[in-house]
Short mmCIF file of C-alpha atoms and ligand atoms in Angstrom, two decimals:
data_model
loop_
_atom_site.label_atom_id
_atom_site.label_comp_id
_atom_site.label_asym_id
_atom_site.label_seq_id
_atom_site.Cartn_x
_atom_site.Cartn_y
_atom_site.Cartn_z
CA MET A 179 -0.03 0.03 0.06
CA ASP A 180 2.88 2.28 0.88
CA THR A 181 4.36 2.05 -2.69
CA LEU A 182 0.95 2.51 -4.25
CA ILE A 183 0.38 5.60 -2.14
CA ALA A 184 3.59 7.04 -3.24
CA ALA A 185 2.77 6.29 -6.84
CA LEU A 186 -0.63 7.94 -6.41
CA ARG A 187 0.91 11.14 -5.08
CA SER A 188 3.12 11.33 -8.07
CA LEU A 189 0.08 11.11 -10.39
CA LEU A 190 -2.27 13.54 -8.54
CA PRO A 191 -2.07 16.93 -7.06
CA HIS A 192 -0.90 16.83 -3.44
CA ASP A 193 -4.17 17.54 -1.82
CA SER A 194 -5.95 14.80 -3.78
CA VAL A 195 -4.61 11.87 -1.85
CA ILE A 196 -5.92 11.27 1.67
CA THR A 197 -4.18 8.91 4.07
CA ASP A 198 -4.66 10.62 7.39
CA PRO A 199 -6.62 8.11 9.40
CA VAL A 200 -9.05 10.76 10.87
CA ARG A 201 -9.92 11.99 7.38
CA LEU A 202 -10.25 8.47 6.08
CA ARG A 203 -13.17 7.79 8.51
CA THR A 204 -15.28 10.32 6.76
CA TYR A 205 -15.47 7.66 3.99
CA GLU A 206 -16.01 4.57 6.00
CA CYS A 207 -19.62 4.12 5.13
CA ASP A 208 -22.40 5.24 2.81
CA GLY A 209 -26.01 5.92 3.92
CA LEU A 210 -26.20 2.30 5.19
CA THR A 211 -24.09 3.02 8.32
CA TYR A 212 -24.36 -0.61 9.64
CA HIS A 213 -21.43 -1.62 7.29
CA ARG A 214 -18.16 0.07 7.79
CA ALA A 215 -14.55 -0.09 6.64
CA THR A 216 -11.59 2.26 6.57
CA PRO A 217 -10.42 2.65 3.05
CA GLY A 218 -6.72 1.95 2.47
CA VAL A 219 -6.45 5.40 0.57
CA VAL A 220 -8.88 7.83 -0.75
CA VAL A 221 -8.26 9.81 -3.87
CA LEU A 222 -10.18 12.92 -5.10
CA PRO A 223 -9.45 13.15 -8.88
CA GLY A 224 -10.31 16.35 -10.73
CA THR A 225 -10.54 14.95 -14.26
CA ALA A 226 -11.36 11.81 -16.26
CA GLU A 227 -7.75 11.36 -17.10
CA GLN A 228 -6.86 11.38 -13.54
CA VAL A 229 -9.49 8.64 -12.70
CA ALA A 230 -8.08 6.61 -15.65
CA ARG A 231 -4.52 6.90 -14.26
CA VAL A 232 -5.46 5.87 -10.87
CA VAL A 233 -7.28 2.76 -12.12
CA ARG A 234 -4.41 1.88 -14.26
CA LEU A 235 -2.22 2.08 -11.27
CA CYS A 236 -4.70 -0.18 -9.34
CA ASN A 237 -4.18 -2.74 -12.08
CA ASP A 238 -0.52 -2.58 -11.89
CA PHE A 239 -0.49 -3.28 -8.22
CA GLY A 240 -3.51 -5.76 -8.40
CA VAL A 241 -5.42 -3.56 -5.88
CA PRO A 242 -9.23 -3.20 -5.91
CA PHE A 243 -10.92 0.14 -6.18
CA VAL A 244 -14.37 1.48 -5.20
CA ALA A 245 -16.11 4.50 -6.78
CA ARG A 246 -17.86 6.89 -4.52
CA GLY A 247 -20.11 9.83 -5.39
CA SER A 248 -21.96 11.54 -2.43
CA GLY A 249 -22.13 8.51 -0.27
CA THR A 250 -25.94 8.54 0.11
CA GLY A 251 -26.41 5.02 -1.11
CA LEU A 252 -28.56 2.78 0.96
CA SER A 253 -27.13 -0.74 0.24
CA GLY A 254 -23.46 -0.33 1.02
CA GLY A 255 -22.35 -0.09 -2.61
CA ALA A 256 -19.76 2.51 -1.79
CA LEU A 257 -18.42 0.55 1.13
CA PRO A 258 -14.63 1.01 0.75
CA ARG A 259 -11.95 -1.80 0.92
CA GLU A 260 -9.38 -1.69 3.64
CA ASP A 261 -6.78 -3.10 1.05
CA GLY A 262 -8.04 -0.84 -1.71
CA VAL A 263 -8.47 2.69 -3.24
CA LEU A 264 -11.62 4.77 -2.79
CA ILE A 265 -12.05 7.02 -5.89
CA VAL A 266 -14.40 9.84 -4.84
CA THR A 267 -15.94 12.07 -7.65
CA SER A 268 -16.79 15.14 -5.55
CA ARG A 269 -14.36 17.46 -7.33
CA MET A 270 -15.80 16.64 -10.64
CA ARG A 271 -18.71 18.95 -10.50
CA ALA A 272 -18.85 20.81 -13.90
CA ILE A 273 -21.86 21.02 -16.00
CA LEU A 274 -19.96 20.98 -19.24
CA GLU A 275 -22.72 21.61 -21.78
CA VAL A 276 -26.40 22.40 -21.98
CA ASP A 277 -27.90 21.82 -25.34
CA LEU A 278 -31.63 22.81 -25.25
CA ALA A 279 -32.17 22.40 -28.97
CA ASP A 280 -31.33 18.69 -28.48
CA ARG A 281 -32.68 18.63 -24.95
CA ARG A 282 -29.44 17.28 -23.43
CA ALA A 283 -26.85 18.21 -20.89
CA VAL A 284 -23.45 16.85 -20.44
CA VAL A 285 -22.18 16.71 -16.84
CA GLU A 286 -19.25 15.46 -14.76
CA PRO A 287 -20.23 12.46 -12.41
CA GLY A 288 -19.99 14.48 -9.05
CA VAL A 289 -22.78 16.95 -10.13
CA THR A 290 -25.68 16.51 -7.88
CA ASN A 291 -28.96 15.53 -9.32
CA LEU A 292 -30.88 18.59 -8.45
CA ALA A 293 -28.13 20.91 -9.87
CA ILE A 294 -28.98 19.78 -13.45
CA THR A 295 -32.56 20.94 -12.95
CA GLU A 296 -31.40 24.09 -11.34
CA ALA A 297 -29.22 24.92 -14.31
CA VAL A 298 -32.04 24.72 -16.80
CA ARG A 299 -35.18 25.45 -14.72
CA ASP A 300 -35.36 29.18 -15.75
CA ARG A 301 -35.60 28.01 -19.33
CA GLY A 302 -38.59 25.63 -18.77
CA TYR A 303 -36.65 22.39 -18.59
CA TYR A 304 -35.81 19.89 -15.85
CA TYR A 305 -34.10 16.47 -15.31
CA ALA A 306 -36.88 14.05 -14.50
CA PRO A 307 -35.53 11.25 -12.14
CA ASP A 308 -35.82 12.67 -8.47
CA PRO A 309 -34.59 10.62 -5.80
CA SER A 310 -35.59 12.08 -2.41
CA SER A 311 -31.79 12.48 -1.88
CA GLN A 312 -31.67 14.72 -4.94
CA GLN A 313 -30.13 17.73 -3.22
CA ILE A 314 -26.93 15.65 -2.40
CA CYS A 315 -26.75 12.55 -4.42
CA SER A 316 -24.47 12.65 -7.43
CA ILE A 317 -25.42 11.81 -11.05
CA GLY A 318 -22.66 9.15 -11.17
CA GLY A 319 -24.13 7.53 -8.29
CA ASN A 320 -27.64 7.66 -9.82
CA VAL A 321 -26.13 6.09 -12.92
CA ALA A 322 -24.56 3.23 -10.98
CA GLU A 323 -27.75 2.55 -8.95
CA ASN A 324 -30.20 3.28 -11.88
CA SER A 325 -31.85 5.51 -9.25
CA GLY A 326 -35.49 6.20 -9.24
CA GLY A 327 -37.69 8.67 -7.36
CA ALA A 328 -41.28 9.86 -6.83
CA HIS A 329 -41.68 11.01 -10.60
CA CYS A 330 -40.31 7.86 -12.09
CA LEU A 331 -43.82 6.19 -12.33
CA LYS A 332 -44.57 8.38 -15.34
CA TYR A 333 -41.15 9.38 -16.55
CA GLY A 334 -38.96 6.23 -16.05
CA PHE A 335 -35.75 5.68 -14.15
CA THR A 336 -32.19 6.92 -14.66
CA VAL A 337 -31.71 4.40 -17.56
CA ASN A 338 -34.42 6.01 -19.50
CA HIS A 339 -32.92 9.54 -19.11
CA VAL A 340 -29.01 8.82 -19.96
CA GLU A 341 -28.02 9.01 -23.54
CA ALA A 342 -24.41 8.34 -23.22
CA CYS A 343 -21.57 7.84 -20.54
CA GLU A 344 -17.81 8.24 -20.81
CA ILE A 345 -16.44 5.59 -18.54
CA VAL A 346 -13.06 4.49 -17.23
CA THR A 347 -13.20 0.75 -17.79
CA PRO A 348 -11.97 -1.45 -15.03
CA ASP A 349 -8.57 -1.79 -16.78
CA GLY A 350 -8.07 1.96 -17.06
CA ASP A 351 -9.28 2.74 -20.66
CA LEU A 352 -11.37 5.86 -21.28
CA VAL A 353 -14.34 4.76 -23.60
CA THR A 354 -17.75 6.16 -24.39
CA LEU A 355 -20.97 3.98 -24.36
CA ASP A 356 -23.62 5.60 -26.37
CA ARG A 357 -27.31 4.66 -26.72
CA MET A 358 -26.70 4.86 -30.54
CA ASP A 359 -23.95 2.37 -30.51
CA PRO A 360 -24.70 -0.63 -32.76
CA GLY A 361 -24.52 -4.20 -31.21
CA TYR A 362 -24.83 -5.02 -27.44
CA ASP A 363 -26.62 -2.41 -25.28
CA LEU A 364 -23.42 -1.82 -23.22
CA LEU A 365 -24.77 1.59 -21.87
CA GLY A 366 -27.87 -0.49 -20.53
CA ALA A 367 -25.54 -3.01 -19.00
CA PHE A 368 -23.46 -0.26 -17.38
CA ILE A 369 -26.34 1.65 -15.87
CA GLY A 370 -27.30 -0.02 -12.60
CA SER A 371 -24.06 -2.03 -12.48
CA GLU A 372 -23.11 -0.45 -9.05
CA GLY A 373 -19.61 0.41 -9.92
CA THR A 374 -18.64 -3.12 -10.82
CA LEU A 375 -18.13 -2.43 -14.57
CA GLY A 376 -16.03 0.68 -14.34
CA ILE A 377 -16.36 4.43 -13.42
CA ALA A 378 -18.56 7.02 -15.15
CA THR A 379 -16.62 10.18 -15.70
CA LYS A 380 -18.93 12.13 -18.15
CA ILE A 381 -22.69 11.64 -18.42
CA THR A 382 -25.02 12.89 -21.18
CA VAL A 383 -28.58 13.25 -19.69
CA ARG A 384 -31.87 13.92 -21.42
CA LEU A 385 -33.72 17.06 -20.42
CA CYS A 386 -37.58 17.20 -20.24
CA ARG A 387 -39.78 20.20 -20.95
CA ALA A 388 -41.65 21.45 -17.82
CA PRO A 389 -45.31 20.41 -18.10
CA GLU A 390 -48.05 23.13 -18.86
CA ALA A 391 -49.91 22.28 -15.71
CA VAL A 392 -49.31 20.44 -12.39
CA THR A 393 -51.93 19.43 -9.87
CA THR A 394 -50.69 18.06 -6.60
CA VAL A 395 -53.41 16.27 -4.30
CA LEU A 396 -53.12 14.94 -0.74
CA ALA A 397 -55.78 12.32 0.00
CA ALA A 398 -56.23 11.27 3.56
CA PHE A 399 -57.69 7.79 4.26
CA GLU A 400 -58.74 6.04 7.44
CA SER A 401 -56.85 3.02 6.63
CA ILE A 402 -53.89 1.92 4.55
CA GLU A 403 -55.95 -0.79 2.79
CA GLN A 404 -58.17 2.04 1.40
CA GLY A 405 -55.18 4.00 0.25
CA GLY A 406 -53.72 0.82 -1.52
CA GLN A 407 -57.00 0.17 -3.19
CA ALA A 408 -57.14 3.80 -4.40
CA VAL A 409 -53.69 3.17 -5.97
CA SER A 410 -54.72 0.20 -7.98
CA ALA A 411 -58.10 1.95 -8.99
CA ILE A 412 -56.07 5.11 -10.25
CA ILE A 413 -53.79 3.10 -12.48
CA GLY A 414 -56.65 0.69 -13.47
CA ALA A 415 -58.70 3.76 -14.76
CA GLY A 416 -55.82 4.44 -17.23
CA ILE A 417 -54.40 7.48 -15.43
CA VAL A 418 -50.50 7.63 -15.13
CA PRO A 419 -49.82 10.33 -12.60
CA ALA A 420 -46.38 11.89 -12.44
CA ALA A 421 -46.19 10.38 -8.87
CA ILE A 422 -48.27 8.30 -6.35
CA GLU A 423 -46.68 8.22 -3.01
CA MET A 424 -48.08 6.72 0.18
CA MET A 425 -47.34 7.01 3.93
CA ASP A 426 -48.84 5.09 6.76
CA ALA A 427 -49.77 6.51 10.13
CA LEU A 428 -46.34 5.85 11.85
CA ALA A 429 -44.49 7.54 8.80
CA ILE A 430 -46.93 10.49 9.15
CA GLU A 431 -46.34 10.81 12.85
CA ALA A 432 -42.59 10.91 12.24
CA ALA A 433 -42.86 13.50 9.53
CA GLU A 434 -45.20 15.78 11.69
CA ALA A 435 -42.60 15.51 14.55
CA ALA A 436 -39.71 16.58 12.14
CA VAL A 437 -41.01 19.03 9.74
CA ALA A 438 -44.73 19.80 11.02
CA CYS A 439 -46.11 19.14 7.51
CA SER A 440 -49.74 19.48 8.88
CA TYR A 441 -51.17 16.40 7.24
CA PRO A 442 -54.85 15.72 8.06
CA GLU A 443 -55.22 14.52 11.71
CA GLY A 444 -56.19 10.91 12.38
CA ALA A 445 -55.16 9.66 8.86
CA GLY A 446 -54.28 5.97 8.75
CA ALA A 447 -52.62 6.68 5.27
CA VAL A 448 -52.10 9.63 3.04
CA LEU A 449 -51.67 9.43 -0.77
CA ILE A 450 -49.91 12.21 -2.57
CA VAL A 451 -50.85 12.18 -6.08
CA GLU A 452 -49.33 14.55 -8.69
CA LEU A 453 -50.88 14.97 -12.07
CA ASP A 454 -48.94 16.83 -14.90
CA GLY A 455 -49.24 17.37 -18.59
CA PRO A 456 -51.37 19.66 -20.84
CA ALA A 457 -53.84 21.60 -18.68
CA ALA A 458 -57.01 19.98 -20.25
CA GLU A 459 -55.70 16.59 -19.61
CA VAL A 460 -54.78 17.27 -16.02
CA GLU A 461 -58.26 18.81 -15.50
CA ARG A 462 -59.93 15.73 -16.79
CA GLN A 463 -57.77 13.33 -14.74
CA PHE A 464 -58.32 15.33 -11.69
CA ALA A 465 -62.06 14.95 -12.10
CA GLN A 466 -61.69 11.08 -12.32
CA LEU A 467 -59.33 11.08 -9.29
CA GLU A 468 -61.85 12.92 -7.11
CA GLU A 469 -64.29 10.18 -7.94
CA ILE A 470 -61.75 7.30 -7.39
CA CYS A 471 -60.66 8.77 -3.99
CA SER A 472 -64.22 9.01 -2.75
CA ALA A 473 -63.22 6.95 0.39
CA ALA A 474 -60.85 9.72 1.44
CA PHE A 475 -61.92 11.83 4.40
CA GLU A 476 -60.09 14.78 3.11
CA LEU A 477 -58.74 15.82 -0.31
CA ARG A 478 -56.42 18.67 -0.27
CA VAL A 479 -55.38 20.27 -3.56
CA ALA A 480 -52.22 22.55 -3.72
CA ALA A 481 -53.37 26.03 -4.76
CA ASP A 482 -49.83 27.17 -5.66
CA PRO A 483 -46.17 26.10 -5.77
CA ALA A 484 -45.74 26.90 -2.04
CA GLU A 485 -48.65 24.69 -1.02
CA ARG A 486 -47.22 21.87 -3.32
CA ALA A 487 -43.87 22.15 -1.62
CA ALA A 488 -45.71 21.88 1.73
CA ILE A 489 -47.42 18.71 0.68
CA TRP A 490 -44.09 17.14 -0.54
CA LYS A 491 -42.21 18.32 2.54
CA GLY A 492 -43.45 15.48 4.72
CA ARG A 493 -42.83 12.79 2.02
CA LYS A 494 -39.36 14.08 1.21
CA SER A 495 -38.19 14.33 4.67
CA ALA A 496 -39.77 10.77 5.81
CA PHE A 497 -36.54 8.74 5.90
CA ALA A 498 -34.57 11.24 8.10
CA ALA A 499 -37.86 12.07 10.18
CA VAL A 500 -38.09 8.51 11.46
CA GLY A 501 -35.03 9.37 13.51
CA ARG A 502 -37.32 11.43 15.60
CA ILE A 503 -39.39 8.57 16.76
CA SER A 504 -36.76 5.70 16.96
CA PRO A 505 -33.16 5.55 17.98
CA ALA A 506 -32.37 3.28 14.90
CA TYR A 507 -33.86 1.90 11.85
CA ILE A 508 -33.32 -0.12 8.61
CA VAL A 509 -34.50 1.40 5.43
CA GLN A 510 -35.72 -1.49 3.18
CA ASP A 511 -36.46 -1.39 -0.41
CA GLY A 512 -38.43 -3.99 -2.29
CA VAL A 513 -41.06 -4.11 -5.02
CA VAL A 514 -44.46 -6.01 -5.47
CA PRO A 515 -47.06 -5.77 -8.06
CA ARG A 516 -49.37 -2.95 -7.33
CA THR A 517 -52.42 -5.15 -6.88
CA SER A 518 -50.51 -7.12 -4.01
CA LEU A 519 -49.94 -3.98 -2.02
CA PRO A 520 -52.98 -4.44 0.49
CA ALA A 521 -51.97 -8.16 1.07
CA VAL A 522 -48.24 -7.39 1.53
CA LEU A 523 -48.85 -4.50 3.79
CA ALA A 524 -51.21 -6.58 5.90
CA ALA A 525 -48.47 -9.31 6.05
CA ILE A 526 -45.99 -6.65 7.17
CA ASP A 527 -48.31 -5.58 9.95
CA ARG A 528 -48.41 -9.29 11.17
CA LEU A 529 -44.69 -9.54 11.04
CA SER A 530 -44.23 -6.37 12.97
CA ALA A 531 -46.67 -7.69 15.81
CA GLU A 532 -44.96 -11.04 15.76
CA HIS A 533 -41.48 -9.84 16.31
CA ASP A 534 -42.49 -6.66 18.44
CA ILE A 535 -40.83 -4.52 15.86
CA LYS A 536 -42.57 -1.25 14.57
CA VAL A 537 -42.54 -0.67 10.75
CA ALA A 538 -43.15 2.63 9.20
CA ASN A 539 -44.32 2.51 5.58
CA VAL A 540 -43.30 5.09 3.21
CA PHE A 541 -43.45 4.22 -0.57
CA HIS A 542 -43.59 4.89 -4.18
CA ALA A 543 -47.09 3.27 -4.31
CA GLY A 544 -47.57 3.77 -8.09
CA ASP A 545 -44.83 1.39 -9.03
CA GLY A 546 -45.32 -0.87 -5.95
CA ASN A 547 -41.94 0.12 -4.64
CA LEU A 548 -41.97 -0.36 -0.89
CA HIS A 549 -39.65 1.39 1.61
CA PRO A 550 -40.54 -0.12 4.90
CA LEU A 551 -38.63 1.63 7.74
CA VAL A 552 -38.02 -1.13 10.26
CA LEU A 553 -37.60 0.57 13.65
CA PHE A 554 -35.68 -0.69 16.70
CA ASP A 555 -33.87 0.53 19.71
CA ASP A 556 -30.13 -0.18 19.36
CA GLY A 557 -29.78 -0.14 23.09
CA ASP A 558 -32.16 -2.92 23.55
CA PRO A 559 -30.23 -6.28 23.35
CA GLY A 560 -31.73 -8.41 20.55
CA ALA A 561 -33.86 -5.75 19.00
CA GLY A 562 -31.33 -5.29 16.05
CA GLU A 563 -31.35 -8.92 15.29
CA ARG A 564 -35.17 -9.05 15.37
CA ALA A 565 -35.35 -5.95 13.08
CA GLU A 566 -32.97 -7.87 10.69
CA VAL A 567 -35.35 -10.81 10.74
CA VAL A 568 -38.33 -8.68 9.95
CA SER A 569 -36.44 -6.75 7.30
CA GLY A 570 -35.40 -10.07 5.54
CA ALA A 571 -38.84 -11.46 5.92
CA ILE A 572 -40.24 -8.39 4.03
CA LEU A 573 -37.97 -9.19 1.07
CA ASP A 574 -39.16 -12.81 1.06
CA LEU A 575 -42.76 -11.45 0.93
CA CYS A 576 -41.69 -9.21 -2.15
CA ILE A 577 -40.44 -12.40 -3.82
CA GLU A 578 -43.39 -14.57 -2.96
CA HIS A 579 -45.62 -11.95 -4.56
CA GLY A 580 -43.66 -11.96 -7.77
CA GLY A 581 -41.66 -8.80 -6.97
CA SER A 582 -38.10 -7.94 -6.49
CA ILE A 583 -35.62 -7.44 -3.70
CA THR A 584 -34.76 -4.01 -4.76
CA GLY A 585 -36.62 -1.32 -6.62
CA GLU A 586 -33.94 1.59 -6.59
CA HIS A 587 -31.42 1.34 -3.75
CA GLY A 588 -29.50 -1.53 -5.37
CA VAL A 589 -27.96 -4.68 -4.06
CA GLY A 590 -24.56 -3.49 -2.84
CA VAL A 591 -23.19 -5.39 0.01
CA ASP A 592 -26.35 -5.43 1.89
CA LYS A 593 -28.58 -7.65 -0.30
CA SER A 594 -26.06 -9.75 -2.14
CA ARG A 595 -27.22 -12.60 0.11
CA TYR A 596 -30.77 -12.45 -1.19
CA MET A 597 -29.76 -12.71 -4.77
CA PRO A 598 -29.98 -16.61 -4.95
CA LYS A 599 -33.45 -16.30 -3.70
CA MET A 600 -34.50 -14.32 -6.76
CA PHE A 601 -32.12 -15.60 -9.40
CA SER A 602 -31.10 -19.10 -10.41
CA ALA A 603 -27.50 -20.21 -10.28
CA ASP A 604 -27.64 -20.01 -14.14
CA ASP A 605 -28.81 -16.39 -13.95
CA LEU A 606 -26.00 -15.44 -11.67
CA ASP A 607 -23.57 -17.27 -13.70
CA THR A 608 -24.73 -15.25 -16.72
CA MET A 609 -24.36 -11.99 -14.79
CA GLN A 610 -20.95 -12.91 -13.82
CA LEU A 611 -19.99 -13.64 -17.29
CA VAL A 612 -20.91 -10.02 -18.29
CA ARG A 613 -18.96 -8.72 -15.30
CA CYS A 614 -15.91 -10.73 -16.20
CA ALA A 615 -16.13 -9.30 -19.76
CA PHE A 616 -15.66 -5.77 -18.42
CA ASP A 617 -13.40 -6.73 -15.45
CA PRO A 618 -11.34 -9.98 -15.84
CA GLN A 619 -9.22 -9.16 -12.78
CA GLY A 620 -12.26 -8.41 -10.54
CA LEU A 621 -10.87 -5.06 -9.15
CA ALA A 622 -14.04 -2.96 -9.71
CA ASN A 623 -15.96 -2.81 -6.62
CA PRO A 624 -15.43 -6.54 -5.69
CA GLY A 625 -17.67 -8.19 -3.00
CA LYS A 626 -20.73 -6.27 -4.01
CA VAL A 627 -23.97 -7.51 -5.80
CA PHE A 628 -22.92 -11.13 -6.24
CA PRO A 629 -23.38 -13.46 -3.25
CA THR A 630 -19.94 -15.12 -3.27
CA PRO A 631 -17.16 -13.16 -5.29
CA ARG A 632 -15.73 -15.42 -7.72
CA LEU A 633 -12.76 -14.86 -9.95
CA CYS A 634 -12.96 -14.92 -13.70
CA GLY A 635 -11.88 -18.32 -15.07
CA GLU A 636 -13.23 -20.25 -11.92
CA VAL A 637 -16.02 -22.63 -12.48
CA PRO A 638 -18.88 -20.61 -11.09
CA GLY A 639 -21.79 -21.97 -8.95
CA VAL A 640 -23.13 -25.46 -9.65
CA ARG A 641 -22.07 -25.31 -13.39
CA LYS A 642 -19.15 -27.62 -14.05
CA GLY A 643 -18.58 -27.35 -17.80
CA VAL A 644 -18.46 -24.47 -20.23
CA HIS A 645 -21.19 -21.81 -20.04
CA PRO A 646 -24.06 -22.62 -22.51
CA LEU A 647 -23.75 -18.98 -23.79
CA VAL A 648 -20.06 -19.66 -24.52
CA GLU A 649 -20.76 -23.04 -26.11
CA SER A 650 -23.20 -21.66 -28.46
CA GLY A 651 -20.80 -18.93 -29.48
CA LYS A 652 -23.10 -16.10 -28.14
CA ALA A 653 -20.59 -15.01 -25.51
CA ASP A 654 -16.86 -15.29 -24.83
CA GLN A 655 -15.34 -16.49 -21.56
CA LEU A 656 -12.45 -14.15 -20.96
C1 FAD B 717 -32.58 10.31 2.49
C2 FAD B 717 -32.47 9.55 1.26
C3 FAD B 717 -33.34 9.37 0.42
C4 FAD B 717 -33.12 8.56 -0.77
N1 FAD B 717 -34.29 8.44 -1.72
C5 FAD B 717 -33.91 7.63 -2.86
C6 FAD B 717 -34.93 7.55 -3.84
O1 FAD B 717 -36.03 8.22 -3.81
N2 FAD B 717 -34.60 7.03 -4.95
C7 FAD B 717 -33.50 6.36 -5.16
O2 FAD B 717 -33.33 5.71 -6.15
N3 FAD B 717 -32.56 6.32 -4.14
C8 FAD B 717 -32.72 7.10 -3.15
N4 FAD B 717 -31.71 7.09 -2.11
C9 FAD B 717 -30.55 6.36 -2.36
C10 FAD B 717 -29.31 7.06 -2.96
O3 FAD B 717 -29.47 8.50 -2.73
C11 FAD B 717 -29.11 6.86 -4.43
O4 FAD B 717 -28.79 5.44 -4.54
C12 FAD B 717 -28.02 7.59 -5.15
O5 FAD B 717 -28.04 7.37 -6.52
C13 FAD B 717 -26.62 7.46 -4.54
O6 FAD B 717 -25.91 8.40 -5.14
P1 FAD B 717 -24.43 8.80 -4.48
O7 FAD B 717 -23.83 9.80 -5.28
O8 FAD B 717 -24.71 9.10 -3.07
O9 FAD B 717 -23.64 7.42 -4.59
P2 FAD B 717 -22.76 6.60 -3.55
O10 FAD B 717 -23.41 6.23 -2.39
O11 FAD B 717 -21.55 7.35 -3.43
O12 FAD B 717 -22.47 5.31 -4.51
C14 FAD B 717 -23.52 4.47 -4.83
C15 FAD B 717 -22.86 3.35 -5.73
O13 FAD B 717 -22.56 3.92 -7.07
C16 FAD B 717 -21.24 3.72 -7.27
N5 FAD B 717 -20.76 4.95 -7.92
C17 FAD B 717 -20.67 6.28 -7.43
N6 FAD B 717 -20.27 7.11 -8.46
C18 FAD B 717 -19.96 6.43 -9.33
C19 FAD B 717 -19.42 6.61 -10.74
N7 FAD B 717 -19.07 7.74 -11.05
N8 FAD B 717 -19.26 5.59 -11.56
C20 FAD B 717 -19.53 4.29 -11.21
N9 FAD B 717 -20.13 4.01 -10.02
C21 FAD B 717 -20.34 4.93 -9.20
C22 FAD B 717 -20.59 3.28 -6.05
O14 FAD B 717 -19.43 2.43 -6.12
C23 FAD B 717 -21.79 2.70 -5.31
O15 FAD B 717 -21.94 1.33 -5.64
C24 FAD B 717 -31.98 7.89 -0.82
C25 FAD B 717 -30.97 8.03 0.01
C26 FAD B 717 -31.22 8.71 1.14
C27 FAD B 717 -30.05 8.92 2.18
#
């Protein structure tokens, strides 16, 4: 490591290499603070060429490296390696180009999600994917996680809004993956690969035109079942709102304590429904929505942008707000078909009672993406373990109902153990084949996503022979 550090210092400006043990601790975890490791060394490159040089050096030394944006990830994806280099993109924050004629912007990976919208808002444009962490999270992290957000129901996830990425490959080459490239969809493979296929150094994003009209509605229901039924009815009626978010009574209590959002008193669940588009269409959809939400005991419509922001304030602050009512909590992320929402929520209730662990539900209801917040007192012996059991059982429920172990927070280090429950050995084997094609040495963010890290060339999993894709000539084993 000492020789590597000396080599890094010769490649990068003096203040771009961090080895001071106290400063290294800043980087020991991401938003999932349960997993921690002190990085061997942290580098803060200022250019793509510097990133490439660092990665090439890691290859020369056979040392693993992990990319980090803003460290808001919730699955331990940016967890560093004690024997490795953490490459942090926070100094790469330039918006390089805004091309409104082609509705594109070209940005460096450390640019925050919200900064893109702020750069074009005055001219009537915005960047659509909006994670609740959008004020801080980086676009590089969004690409790596294929991040979503409240408005992804209508507009799609990061993968639908990225046109091209310049990346440093795991062996240190600087290449561009473009949606227009013929052949394999390498850009599609890269987005959501959680830093295992290289490091994004320049990202071309799609810009959307701000809609003509926006109507934001808060519907308060006595029970979460009524809220869940309204979600299915809205989509069933052919309406695709920009967002449908739901919070249960416990999540509302937390949000009230944190930001005094003044949601209707006594609500068992609130739905936030945002309609946007041409004014005439929004007006017609609102009339339908009023009818569908007839079981709501209060329907509040934002009269202006300030009231809209007030409605969103409770939802956007919900994760952090839970800290007001519980000393510790796990943020879970799973997906179920919308129609299973009432059954799954009832089952979560039962799990909560059975293990004496409270669960607050906040979620992107429109796309069935649950974010149960599993609350526990870390001072109470055994509570953390019970919370882990509930959290894992929620993922089992998602799989049983035909859903997924992650909607948008990724697999990282946290959920790799659940991958074999959702994917067969052959599926995992095929994913590994893709990973090895990009990273034969296995140096890019090793130990993440896959249940047991394997080296390329090893016979993976249960398969003993040549992979069927290789045998058929459809893929190469590197
Ligand atoms: C309060 C809160 C609310 C959140 N709400 C949402 C939400 O609504 N929707 C949602 O999807 N997520 C949400 N998240 C999760 C998180 O913000 C996203 O996953 C985000 O995209 C992470 O970005 P980051 O810059 O913090 O990445 P990091 O945490 O630094 O890294 C995340 C992963 O990306 C990799 N990575 C980082 N930069 C690069 C790069 N340039 N090239 C290649 N790989 C890279 C890392 O190795 C790691 O695997 C939330 C998190 C918090 C704390």
